[in-house]
Amino acid sequence: MPNLPSSLSDFWRRLLARPDALMLELGAGGELIVARIRALLSMVLLLLPVANLLMGGKLSETMIGLIGVVLAIVVSQVWLALARHQGRYRWLPYATASYDVTLTTLVLTALAIDSPATGLNSMVVWVFYLMSIAMTAVRNDGRLTLFAGMLALLQYALLILANFQLIGNPDQLASIEYGTVTVSTQVQRLVLIALMTVLTTTIVYRMQRLVEMSGTDGLTGLPNRTWLMHRFPSVMDATRESGGSLSVCLIDLDYFKRINDELGHLAGDRALRHVVDVMQQQLEEKDWLTRLGGEEFALLLPMPIGRAWERLESMRRTVASQPFQPDSGADLMRLTFSGGIAVWPDDGADLSALLRRADIRLRQAKQEGRNRVLARDP
């Protein structure tokens, strides 16, 4: 139990934090999935007013349902068109979640104007609150789930209060088709909305942790090769749209095997973290440093190869100037690295080609004596 507050604190901190680049990219794909599902469901919903009419339902209910479905079909196509530009509109998930919840409220309100018992006891329409909340899970953003859940709770609570306040005749709260509206039933529905929000929030948190673990190096906390493979296409697309350059730097620590052999792997791990800490201090906002494995790293710099060489050369000098101390009282060790740089699109059209070119230059730097950065072929 002593760890519970800390666990809850970590849960809320991670959930309310802005997702990292990989999560946002996956969330953009999730938004497109939701947009397609929304468009499909909107078409299927045409069956509901037709079925209602065939089963002897009121013509007014059928017309309200039909108008709502037509509106849903039109707007769903707009959301689908926007979602196809993945990641371009950061506000889109919140706009579509608001739309999903609010459309449900509007349809319930229209039904309640005609018959309060229908508006408050309609399970078919009300369940779309739960669906709207559940669909936020594939956007991989816990903040969005909480937003949709709170919005659904607020809107439905206001709908309940408005109906109970404005109804002049208590008989309006009873219907042959939908039964009698009771306070306990409405409270239960509010509780179910809250429970769905909590459940979906927990699922989102778990998904975030799984993606984070799969895309993060456990030793250094840096993004790993998996993250780089997933993230690089969107980085390249952004570079292409901006008309800029993208340099891929391959970094390998010099004589690192000696540290593991002479001092042990624990000291080697501390040395890696030391180098990463020094390099991270030199990073700017749009730089991406990843660990590929062992003592090898990749650094993405959104700039021409000349400027990238200057940045990496400065980082190399900084690492060399800050020695590593294996243990308290032990002698300081000077760590260095060699680097090779390739630039998109001159040296390759994709990540594999760029890494191959950077690796050629890295191996040349090793052959020329290590502790240097090369950005040109020999």
mmCIF file of N, CA and C in Angstrom, residues 155-277:
data_model
loop_
_atom_site.group_PDB
_atom_site.id
_atom_site.type_symbol
_atom_site.label_atom_id
_atom_site.label_comp_id
_atom_site.label_asym_id
_atom_site.label_seq_id
_atom_site.Cartn_x
_atom_site.Cartn_y
_atom_site.Cartn_z
ATOM 1 N N GLN A 155 -23.129 16.923 -20.505
ATOM 2 C CA GLN A 155 -24.260 17.139 -21.405
ATOM 3 C C GLN A 155 -25.463 16.298 -21.008
ATOM 4 N N TYR A 156 -25.236 15.049 -20.649
ATOM 5 C CA TYR A 156 -26.383 14.211 -20.289
ATOM 6 C C TYR A 156 -26.991 14.651 -18.957
ATOM 7 N N ALA A 157 -26.156 15.061 -18.021
ATOM 8 C CA ALA A 157 -26.681 15.565 -16.741
ATOM 9 C C ALA A 157 -27.537 16.809 -16.960
ATOM 10 N N LEU A 158 -27.085 17.711 -17.837
ATOM 11 C CA LEU A 158 -27.877 18.909 -18.141
ATOM 12 C C LEU A 158 -29.181 18.539 -18.833
ATOM 13 N N LEU A 159 -29.141 17.534 -19.700
ATOM 14 C CA LEU A 159 -30.354 17.085 -20.371
ATOM 15 C C LEU A 159 -31.358 16.547 -19.354
ATOM 16 N N ILE A 160 -30.871 15.766 -18.401
ATOM 17 C CA ILE A 160 -31.754 15.231 -17.354
ATOM 18 C C ILE A 160 -32.377 16.363 -16.540
ATOM 19 N N LEU A 161 -31.527 17.292 -16.082
ATOM 20 C CA LEU A 161 -32.031 18.405 -15.265
ATOM 21 C C LEU A 161 -33.037 19.249 -16.030
ATOM 22 N N ALA A 162 -32.747 19.523 -17.296
ATOM 23 C CA ALA A 162 -33.651 20.348 -18.096
ATOM 24 C C ALA A 162 -35.011 19.685 -18.234
ATOM 25 N N ASN A 163 -35.038 18.391 -18.464
ATOM 26 C CA ASN A 163 -36.313 17.701 -18.628
ATOM 27 C C ASN A 163 -37.114 17.664 -17.337
ATOM 28 N N PHE A 164 -36.441 17.395 -16.222
ATOM 29 C CA PHE A 164 -37.157 17.346 -14.952
ATOM 30 C C PHE A 164 -37.651 18.731 -14.528
ATOM 31 N N GLN A 165 -36.914 19.780 -14.907
ATOM 32 C CA GLN A 165 -37.304 21.136 -14.530
ATOM 33 C C GLN A 165 -38.426 21.679 -15.410
ATOM 34 N N LEU A 166 -38.409 21.340 -16.672
ATOM 35 C CA LEU A 166 -39.329 21.962 -17.624
ATOM 36 C C LEU A 166 -40.630 21.196 -17.817
ATOM 37 N N ILE A 167 -40.667 19.964 -17.378
ATOM 38 C CA ILE A 167 -41.881 19.164 -17.576
ATOM 39 C C ILE A 167 -42.985 19.662 -16.644
ATOM 40 N N GLY A 168 -44.110 20.005 -17.233
ATOM 41 C CA GLY A 168 -45.248 20.480 -16.424
ATOM 42 C C GLY A 168 -46.127 19.352 -15.947
ATOM 43 N N ASN A 169 -46.233 18.299 -16.734
ATOM 44 C CA ASN A 169 -47.117 17.177 -16.406
ATOM 45 C C ASN A 169 -46.284 15.928 -16.180
ATOM 46 N N PRO A 170 -46.288 15.371 -14.947
ATOM 47 C CA PRO A 170 -45.488 14.164 -14.662
ATOM 48 C C PRO A 170 -45.815 12.987 -15.567
ATOM 49 N N ASP A 171 -47.024 12.987 -16.166
ATOM 50 C CA ASP A 171 -47.387 11.887 -17.052
ATOM 51 C C ASP A 171 -46.478 11.828 -18.291
ATOM 52 N N GLN A 172 -45.823 12.968 -18.607
ATOM 53 C CA GLN A 172 -44.936 12.989 -19.759
ATOM 54 C C GLN A 172 -43.691 12.126 -19.554
ATOM 55 N N LEU A 173 -43.428 11.770 -18.291
ATOM 56 C CA LEU A 173 -42.258 10.934 -17.986
ATOM 57 C C LEU A 173 -42.559 9.452 -18.117
ATOM 58 N N ALA A 174 -43.740 9.138 -18.602
ATOM 59 C CA ALA A 174 -44.126 7.739 -18.791
ATOM 60 C C ALA A 174 -44.497 7.510 -20.241
ATOM 61 N N SER A 175 -44.104 6.341 -20.734
ATOM 62 C CA SER A 175 -44.385 5.993 -22.118
ATOM 63 C C SER A 175 -44.598 4.497 -22.211
ATOM 64 N N ILE A 176 -45.554 4.108 -23.077
ATOM 65 C CA ILE A 176 -45.820 2.683 -23.250
ATOM 66 C C ILE A 176 -44.594 1.986 -23.855
ATOM 67 N N GLU A 177 -43.974 2.663 -24.841
ATOM 68 C CA GLU A 177 -42.827 2.057 -25.528
ATOM 69 C C GLU A 177 -41.557 2.086 -24.690
ATOM 70 N N TYR A 178 -41.335 3.164 -23.928
ATOM 71 C CA TYR A 178 -40.045 3.362 -23.244
ATOM 72 C C TYR A 178 -40.127 3.293 -21.721
ATOM 73 N N GLY A 179 -41.285 3.068 -21.175
ATOM 74 C CA GLY A 179 -41.411 2.944 -19.730
ATOM 75 C C GLY A 179 -41.424 4.281 -19.024
ATOM 76 N N THR A 180 -41.232 4.247 -17.711
ATOM 77 C CA THR A 180 -41.281 5.444 -16.877
ATOM 78 C C THR A 180 -39.865 5.920 -16.550
ATOM 79 N N VAL A 181 -39.658 7.213 -16.697
ATOM 80 C CA VAL A 181 -38.359 7.798 -16.363
ATOM 81 C C VAL A 181 -38.267 7.958 -14.855
ATOM 82 N N THR A 182 -37.208 7.425 -14.256
ATOM 83 C CA THR A 182 -36.989 7.560 -12.810
ATOM 84 C C THR A 182 -35.615 8.171 -12.556
ATOM 85 N N VAL A 183 -35.510 8.812 -11.406
ATOM 86 C CA VAL A 183 -34.228 9.429 -11.042
ATOM 87 C C VAL A 183 -33.142 8.369 -10.910
ATOM 88 N N SER A 184 -33.472 7.236 -10.316
ATOM 89 C CA SER A 184 -32.460 6.190 -10.099
ATOM 90 C C SER A 184 -31.916 5.663 -11.423
ATOM 91 N N THR A 185 -32.806 5.501 -12.420
ATOM 92 C CA THR A 185 -32.352 5.008 -13.721
ATOM 93 C C THR A 185 -31.393 5.993 -14.377
ATOM 94 N N GLN A 186 -31.711 7.275 -14.283
ATOM 95 C CA GLN A 186 -30.848 8.289 -14.891
ATOM 96 C C GLN A 186 -29.510 8.390 -14.175
ATOM 97 N N VAL A 187 -29.514 8.243 -12.860
ATOM 98 C CA VAL A 187 -28.257 8.248 -12.105
ATOM 99 C C VAL A 187 -27.408 7.045 -12.507
ATOM 100 N N GLN A 188 -28.059 5.897 -12.693
ATOM 101 C CA GLN A 188 -27.328 4.704 -13.129
ATOM 102 C C GLN A 188 -26.664 4.933 -14.488
ATOM 103 N N ARG A 189 -27.347 5.633 -15.374
ATOM 104 C CA ARG A 189 -26.756 5.905 -16.684
ATOM 105 C C ARG A 189 -25.549 6.831 -16.561
ATOM 106 N N LEU A 190 -25.640 7.799 -15.686
ATOM 107 C CA LEU A 190 -24.483 8.673 -15.453
ATOM 108 C C LEU A 190 -23.304 7.884 -14.897
ATOM 109 N N VAL A 191 -23.607 6.970 -13.993
ATOM 110 C CA VAL A 191 -22.551 6.126 -13.421
ATOM 111 C C VAL A 191 -21.922 5.258 -14.506
ATOM 112 N N LEU A 192 -22.739 4.717 -15.403
ATOM 113 C CA LEU A 192 -22.206 3.891 -16.491
ATOM 114 C C LEU A 192 -21.293 4.702 -17.416
ATOM 115 N N ILE A 193 -21.652 5.955 -17.675
ATOM 116 C CA ILE A 193 -20.777 6.819 -18.485
ATOM 117 C C ILE A 193 -19.444 7.019 -17.782
ATOM 118 N N ALA A 194 -19.515 7.266 -16.465
ATOM 119 C CA ALA A 194 -18.283 7.459 -15.693
ATOM 120 C C ALA A 194 -17.429 6.196 -15.689
ATOM 121 N N LEU A 195 -18.069 5.032 -15.532
ATOM 122 C CA LEU A 195 -17.332 3.771 -15.516
ATOM 123 C C LEU A 195 -16.690 3.496 -16.872
ATOM 124 N N MET A 196 -17.410 3.787 -17.958
ATOM 125 C CA MET A 196 -16.823 3.604 -19.289
ATOM 126 C C MET A 196 -15.621 4.515 -19.485
ATOM 127 N N THR A 197 -15.694 5.731 -18.941
ATOM 128 C CA THR A 197 -14.567 6.660 -19.038
ATOM 129 C C THR A 197 -13.352 6.114 -18.297
ATOM 130 N N VAL A 198 -13.583 5.604 -17.088
ATOM 131 C CA VAL A 198 -12.485 5.056 -16.295
ATOM 132 C C VAL A 198 -11.880 3.831 -16.992
ATOM 133 N N LEU A 199 -12.747 2.946 -17.489
ATOM 134 C CA LEU A 199 -12.270 1.733 -18.158
ATOM 135 C C LEU A 199 -11.459 2.077 -19.407
ATOM 136 N N THR A 200 -11.976 2.982 -20.233
ATOM 137 C CA THR A 200 -11.271 3.350 -21.460
ATOM 138 C C THR A 200 -9.974 4.077 -21.137
ATOM 139 N N THR A 201 -9.990 4.900 -20.125
ATOM 140 C CA THR A 201 -8.776 5.596 -19.703
ATOM 141 C C THR A 201 -7.695 4.606 -19.293
ATOM 142 N N THR A 202 -8.076 3.582 -18.562
ATOM 143 C CA THR A 202 -7.123 2.553 -18.141
ATOM 144 C C THR A 202 -6.552 1.811 -19.342
ATOM 145 N N ILE A 203 -7.418 1.507 -20.324
ATOM 146 C CA ILE A 203 -6.953 0.834 -21.542
ATOM 147 C C ILE A 203 -5.944 1.710 -22.288
ATOM 148 N N VAL A 204 -6.253 3.016 -22.394
ATOM 149 C CA VAL A 204 -5.347 3.940 -23.080
ATOM 150 C C VAL A 204 -4.004 4.000 -22.362
ATOM 151 N N TYR A 205 -4.050 4.072 -21.042
ATOM 152 C CA TYR A 205 -2.803 4.116 -20.265
ATOM 153 C C TYR A 205 -1.971 2.868 -20.520
ATOM 154 N N ARG A 206 -2.646 1.712 -20.534
ATOM 155 C CA ARG A 206 -1.922 0.452 -20.769
ATOM 156 C C ARG A 206 -1.326 0.433 -22.174
ATOM 157 N N MET A 207 -2.079 0.900 -23.154
ATOM 158 C CA MET A 207 -1.562 0.943 -24.523
ATOM 159 C C MET A 207 -0.362 1.878 -24.618
ATOM 160 N N GLN A 208 -0.448 3.023 -23.943
ATOM 161 C CA GLN A 208 0.668 3.965 -23.956
ATOM 162 C C GLN A 208 1.918 3.335 -23.366
ATOM 163 N N ARG A 209 1.760 2.602 -22.275
ATOM 164 C CA ARG A 209 2.906 1.976 -21.639
ATOM 165 C C ARG A 209 3.514 0.900 -22.542
ATOM 166 N N LEU A 210 2.659 0.106 -23.206
ATOM 167 C CA LEU A 210 3.166 -0.945 -24.089
ATOM 168 C C LEU A 210 3.922 -0.349 -25.272
ATOM 169 N N VAL A 211 3.352 0.716 -25.870
ATOM 170 C CA VAL A 211 4.033 1.362 -26.990
ATOM 171 C C VAL A 211 5.329 2.003 -26.518
ATOM 172 N N GLU A 212 5.271 2.614 -25.339
ATOM 173 C CA GLU A 212 6.470 3.262 -24.793
ATOM 174 C C GLU A 212 7.575 2.246 -24.573
ATOM 175 N N MET A 213 7.208 1.092 -24.014
ATOM 176 C CA MET A 213 8.224 0.062 -23.752
ATOM 177 C C MET A 213 8.760 -0.529 -25.048
ATOM 178 N N SER A 214 7.910 -0.674 -26.057
ATOM 179 C CA SER A 214 8.376 -1.245 -27.315
ATOM 180 C C SER A 214 9.230 -0.275 -28.102
ATOM 181 N N GLY A 215 9.047 1.026 -27.880
ATOM 182 C CA GLY A 215 9.786 2.023 -28.633
ATOM 183 C C GLY A 215 10.861 2.737 -27.844
ATOM 184 N N THR A 216 11.143 2.256 -26.626
ATOM 185 C CA THR A 216 12.104 2.935 -25.760
ATOM 186 C C THR A 216 13.197 1.974 -25.311
ATOM 187 N N ASP A 217 14.422 2.442 -25.335
ATOM 188 C CA ASP A 217 15.552 1.648 -24.852
ATOM 189 C C ASP A 217 15.528 1.625 -23.334
ATOM 190 N N GLY A 218 15.531 0.435 -22.758
ATOM 191 C CA GLY A 218 15.396 0.309 -21.317
ATOM 192 C C GLY A 218 16.564 0.875 -20.527
ATOM 193 N N LEU A 219 17.769 0.858 -21.083
ATOM 194 C CA LEU A 219 18.951 1.309 -20.354
ATOM 195 C C LEU A 219 19.064 2.828 -20.333
ATOM 196 N N THR A 220 18.919 3.455 -21.494
ATOM 197 C CA THR A 220 19.176 4.895 -21.603
ATOM 198 C C THR A 220 17.913 5.746 -21.603
ATOM 199 N N GLY A 221 16.745 5.115 -21.831
ATOM 200 C CA GLY A 221 15.515 5.883 -21.935
ATOM 201 C C GLY A 221 15.325 6.557 -23.280
ATOM 202 N N LEU A 222 16.260 6.336 -24.206
ATOM 203 C CA LEU A 222 16.144 6.928 -25.540
ATOM 204 C C LEU A 222 15.172 6.119 -26.399
ATOM 205 N N PRO A 223 14.617 6.736 -27.437
ATOM 206 C CA PRO A 223 13.885 5.947 -28.435
ATOM 207 C C PRO A 223 14.815 4.893 -29.029
ATOM 208 N N ASN A 224 14.254 3.762 -29.418
ATOM 209 C CA ASN A 224 15.089 2.691 -29.960
ATOM 210 C C ASN A 224 14.891 2.527 -31.464
ATOM 211 N N ARG A 225 15.443 1.459 -32.008
ATOM 212 C CA ARG A 225 15.372 1.231 -33.458
ATOM 213 C C ARG A 225 13.920 1.095 -33.928
ATOM 214 N N THR A 226 13.088 0.424 -33.125
ATOM 215 C CA THR A 226 11.672 0.284 -33.494
ATOM 216 C C THR A 226 11.018 1.647 -33.648
ATOM 217 N N TRP A 227 11.279 2.517 -32.681
ATOM 218 C CA TRP A 227 10.726 3.875 -32.751
ATOM 219 C C TRP A 227 11.214 4.583 -34.013
ATOM 220 N N LEU A 228 12.500 4.453 -34.306
ATOM 221 C CA LEU A 228 13.071 5.134 -35.456
ATOM 222 C C LEU A 228 12.436 4.650 -36.754
ATOM 223 N N MET A 229 12.225 3.343 -36.878
ATOM 224 C CA MET A 229 11.638 2.793 -38.091
ATOM 225 C C MET A 229 10.212 3.291 -38.296
ATOM 226 N N HIS A 230 9.452 3.419 -37.200
ATOM 227 C CA HIS A 230 8.075 3.895 -37.307
ATOM 228 C C HIS A 230 8.003 5.402 -37.513
ATOM 229 N N ARG A 231 8.908 6.120 -36.893
ATOM 230 C CA ARG A 231 8.828 7.576 -36.882
ATOM 231 C C ARG A 231 9.444 8.215 -38.121
ATOM 232 N N PHE A 232 10.451 7.578 -38.706
ATOM 233 C CA PHE A 232 11.217 8.231 -39.758
ATOM 234 C C PHE A 232 10.375 8.652 -40.961
ATOM 235 N N PRO A 233 9.427 7.828 -41.459
ATOM 236 C CA PRO A 233 8.634 8.282 -42.611
ATOM 237 C C PRO A 233 7.921 9.605 -42.390
ATOM 238 N N SER A 234 7.360 9.815 -41.190
ATOM 239 C CA SER A 234 6.674 11.078 -40.934
ATOM 240 C C SER A 234 7.655 12.233 -40.808
ATOM 241 N N VAL A 235 8.848 11.963 -40.260
ATOM 242 C CA VAL A 235 9.881 13.006 -40.190
ATOM 243 C C VAL A 235 10.304 13.404 -41.603
ATOM 244 N N MET A 236 10.461 12.414 -42.476
ATOM 245 C CA MET A 236 10.856 12.691 -43.851
ATOM 246 C C MET A 236 9.748 13.448 -44.593
ATOM 247 N N ASP A 237 8.487 13.081 -44.338
ATOM 248 C CA ASP A 237 7.367 13.787 -44.974
ATOM 249 C C ASP A 237 7.331 15.251 -44.543
ATOM 250 N N ALA A 238 7.550 15.492 -43.250
ATOM 251 C CA ALA A 238 7.557 16.865 -42.757
ATOM 252 C C ALA A 238 8.699 17.664 -43.377
ATOM 253 N N THR A 239 9.858 17.018 -43.551
ATOM 254 C CA THR A 239 11.002 17.677 -44.184
ATOM 255 C C THR A 239 10.696 17.999 -45.638
ATOM 256 N N ARG A 240 10.051 17.064 -46.319
ATOM 257 C CA ARG A 240 9.700 17.270 -47.726
ATOM 258 C C ARG A 240 8.714 18.443 -47.870
ATOM 259 N N GLU A 241 7.726 18.503 -46.997
ATOM 260 C CA GLU A 241 6.728 19.572 -47.067
ATOM 261 C C GLU A 241 7.337 20.940 -46.776
ATOM 262 N N SER A 242 8.311 20.970 -45.873
ATOM 263 C CA SER A 242 8.933 22.243 -45.521
ATOM 264 C C SER A 242 10.020 22.663 -46.497
ATOM 265 N N GLY A 243 10.430 21.734 -47.373
ATOM 266 C CA GLY A 243 11.491 22.036 -48.322
ATOM 267 C C GLY A 243 12.871 22.072 -47.700
ATOM 268 N N GLY A 244 13.035 21.478 -46.521
ATOM 269 C CA GLY A 244 14.313 21.509 -45.830
ATOM 270 C C GLY A 244 15.166 20.287 -46.115
ATOM 271 N N SER A 245 16.184 20.105 -45.298
ATOM 272 C CA SER A 245 17.085 18.961 -45.412
ATOM 273 C C SER A 245 17.031 18.156 -44.125
ATOM 274 N N LEU A 246 17.368 16.880 -44.238
ATOM 275 C CA LEU A 246 17.386 16.003 -43.076
ATOM 276 C C LEU A 246 18.678 15.202 -43.086
ATOM 277 N N SER A 247 19.474 15.375 -42.047
ATOM 278 C CA SER A 247 20.742 14.653 -41.928
ATOM 279 C C SER A 247 20.601 13.516 -40.925
ATOM 280 N N VAL A 248 21.119 12.357 -41.311
ATOM 281 C CA VAL A 248 21.111 11.179 -40.448
ATOM 282 C C VAL A 248 22.539 10.905 -40.011
ATOM 283 N N CYS A 249 22.777 10.988 -38.709
ATOM 284 C CA CYS A 249 24.124 10.788 -38.152
ATOM 285 C C CYS A 249 24.190 9.434 -37.459
ATOM 286 N N LEU A 250 25.215 8.679 -37.761
ATOM 287 C CA LEU A 250 25.459 7.398 -37.111
ATOM 288 C C LEU A 250 26.647 7.575 -36.174
ATOM 289 N N ILE A 251 26.473 7.216 -34.915
ATOM 290 C CA ILE A 251 27.471 7.447 -33.866
ATOM 291 C C ILE A 251 27.852 6.118 -33.233
ATOM 292 N N ASP A 252 29.145 5.892 -33.061
ATOM 293 C CA ASP A 252 29.622 4.662 -32.431
ATOM 294 C C ASP A 252 30.753 5.016 -31.462
ATOM 295 N N LEU A 253 30.621 4.570 -30.199
ATOM 296 C CA LEU A 253 31.646 4.880 -29.202
ATOM 297 C C LEU A 253 32.934 4.127 -29.521
ATOM 298 N N ASP A 254 34.059 4.794 -29.312
ATOM 299 C CA ASP A 254 35.361 4.211 -29.622
ATOM 300 C C ASP A 254 35.856 3.310 -28.491
ATOM 301 N N TYR A 255 36.366 2.126 -28.865
ATOM 302 C CA TYR A 255 36.986 1.179 -27.925
ATOM 303 C C TYR A 255 36.070 0.852 -26.742
ATOM 304 N N PHE A 256 34.779 0.819 -26.989
ATOM 305 C CA PHE A 256 33.853 0.595 -25.870
ATOM 306 C C PHE A 256 33.969 -0.832 -25.327
ATOM 307 N N LYS A 257 34.336 -1.770 -26.173
ATOM 308 C CA LYS A 257 34.452 -3.161 -25.724
ATOM 309 C C LYS A 257 35.467 -3.298 -24.595
ATOM 310 N N ARG A 258 36.476 -2.432 -24.607
ATOM 311 C CA ARG A 258 37.493 -2.498 -23.552
ATOM 312 C C ARG A 258 36.885 -2.208 -22.182
ATOM 313 N N ILE A 259 35.935 -1.292 -22.133
ATOM 314 C CA ILE A 259 35.307 -0.960 -20.854
ATOM 315 C C ILE A 259 34.558 -2.171 -20.311
ATOM 316 N N ASN A 260 33.776 -2.836 -21.160
ATOM 317 C CA ASN A 260 33.062 -4.026 -20.705
ATOM 318 C C ASN A 260 34.022 -5.136 -20.287
ATOM 319 N N ASP A 261 35.114 -5.308 -21.049
ATOM 320 C CA ASP A 261 36.057 -6.387 -20.748
ATOM 321 C C ASP A 261 36.857 -6.106 -19.477
ATOM 322 N N GLU A 262 37.274 -4.868 -19.283
ATOM 323 C CA GLU A 262 38.153 -4.533 -18.159
ATOM 324 C C GLU A 262 37.395 -4.167 -16.879
ATOM 325 N N LEU A 263 36.252 -3.495 -17.021
ATOM 326 C CA LEU A 263 35.537 -3.007 -15.846
ATOM 327 C C LEU A 263 34.207 -3.704 -15.597
ATOM 328 N N GLY A 264 33.750 -4.470 -16.568
ATOM 329 C CA GLY A 264 32.472 -5.176 -16.403
ATOM 330 C C GLY A 264 31.325 -4.449 -17.085
ATOM 331 N N HIS A 265 30.239 -5.181 -17.272
ATOM 332 C CA HIS A 265 29.107 -4.638 -18.013
ATOM 333 C C HIS A 265 28.354 -3.556 -17.232
ATOM 334 N N LEU A 266 28.375 -3.629 -15.900
ATOM 335 C CA LEU A 266 27.706 -2.582 -15.126
ATOM 336 C C LEU A 266 28.384 -1.238 -15.347
ATOM 337 N N ALA A 267 29.710 -1.260 -15.354
ATOM 338 C CA ALA A 267 30.437 -0.020 -15.644
ATOM 339 C C ALA A 267 30.174 0.421 -17.078
ATOM 340 N N GLY A 268 30.073 -0.554 -18.000
ATOM 341 C CA GLY A 268 29.746 -0.215 -19.377
ATOM 342 C C GLY A 268 28.387 0.448 -19.499
ATOM 343 N N ASP A 269 27.420 -0.044 -18.725
ATOM 344 C CA ASP A 269 26.089 0.571 -18.748
ATOM 345 C C ASP A 269 26.142 2.013 -18.229
ATOM 346 N N ARG A 270 26.897 2.215 -17.159
ATOM 347 C CA ARG A 270 27.017 3.581 -16.612
ATOM 348 C C ARG A 270 27.717 4.500 -17.610
ATOM 349 N N ALA A 271 28.694 3.952 -18.324
ATOM 350 C CA ALA A 271 29.395 4.754 -19.333
ATOM 351 C C ALA A 271 28.441 5.172 -20.453
ATOM 352 N N LEU A 272 27.594 4.247 -20.884
ATOM 353 C CA LEU A 272 26.615 4.577 -21.915
ATOM 354 C C LEU A 272 25.677 5.686 -21.448
ATOM 355 N N ARG A 273 25.189 5.564 -20.217
ATOM 356 C CA ARG A 273 24.272 6.597 -19.694
ATOM 357 C C ARG A 273 24.980 7.935 -19.569
ATOM 358 N N HIS A 274 26.263 7.894 -19.205
ATOM 359 C CA HIS A 274 27.041 9.132 -19.108
ATOM 360 C C HIS A 274 27.130 9.828 -20.471
ATOM 361 N N VAL A 275 27.458 9.068 -21.501
ATOM 362 C CA VAL A 275 27.580 9.646 -22.840
ATOM 363 C C VAL A 275 26.234 10.188 -23.311
ATOM 364 N N VAL A 276 25.174 9.446 -23.054
ATOM 365 C CA VAL A 276 23.835 9.889 -23.456
ATOM 366 C C VAL A 276 23.463 11.187 -22.751
ATOM 367 N N ASP A 277 23.756 11.276 -21.464
ATOM 368 C CA ASP A 277 23.454 12.504 -20.717
ATOM 369 C C ASP A 277 24.185 13.704 -21.333
#
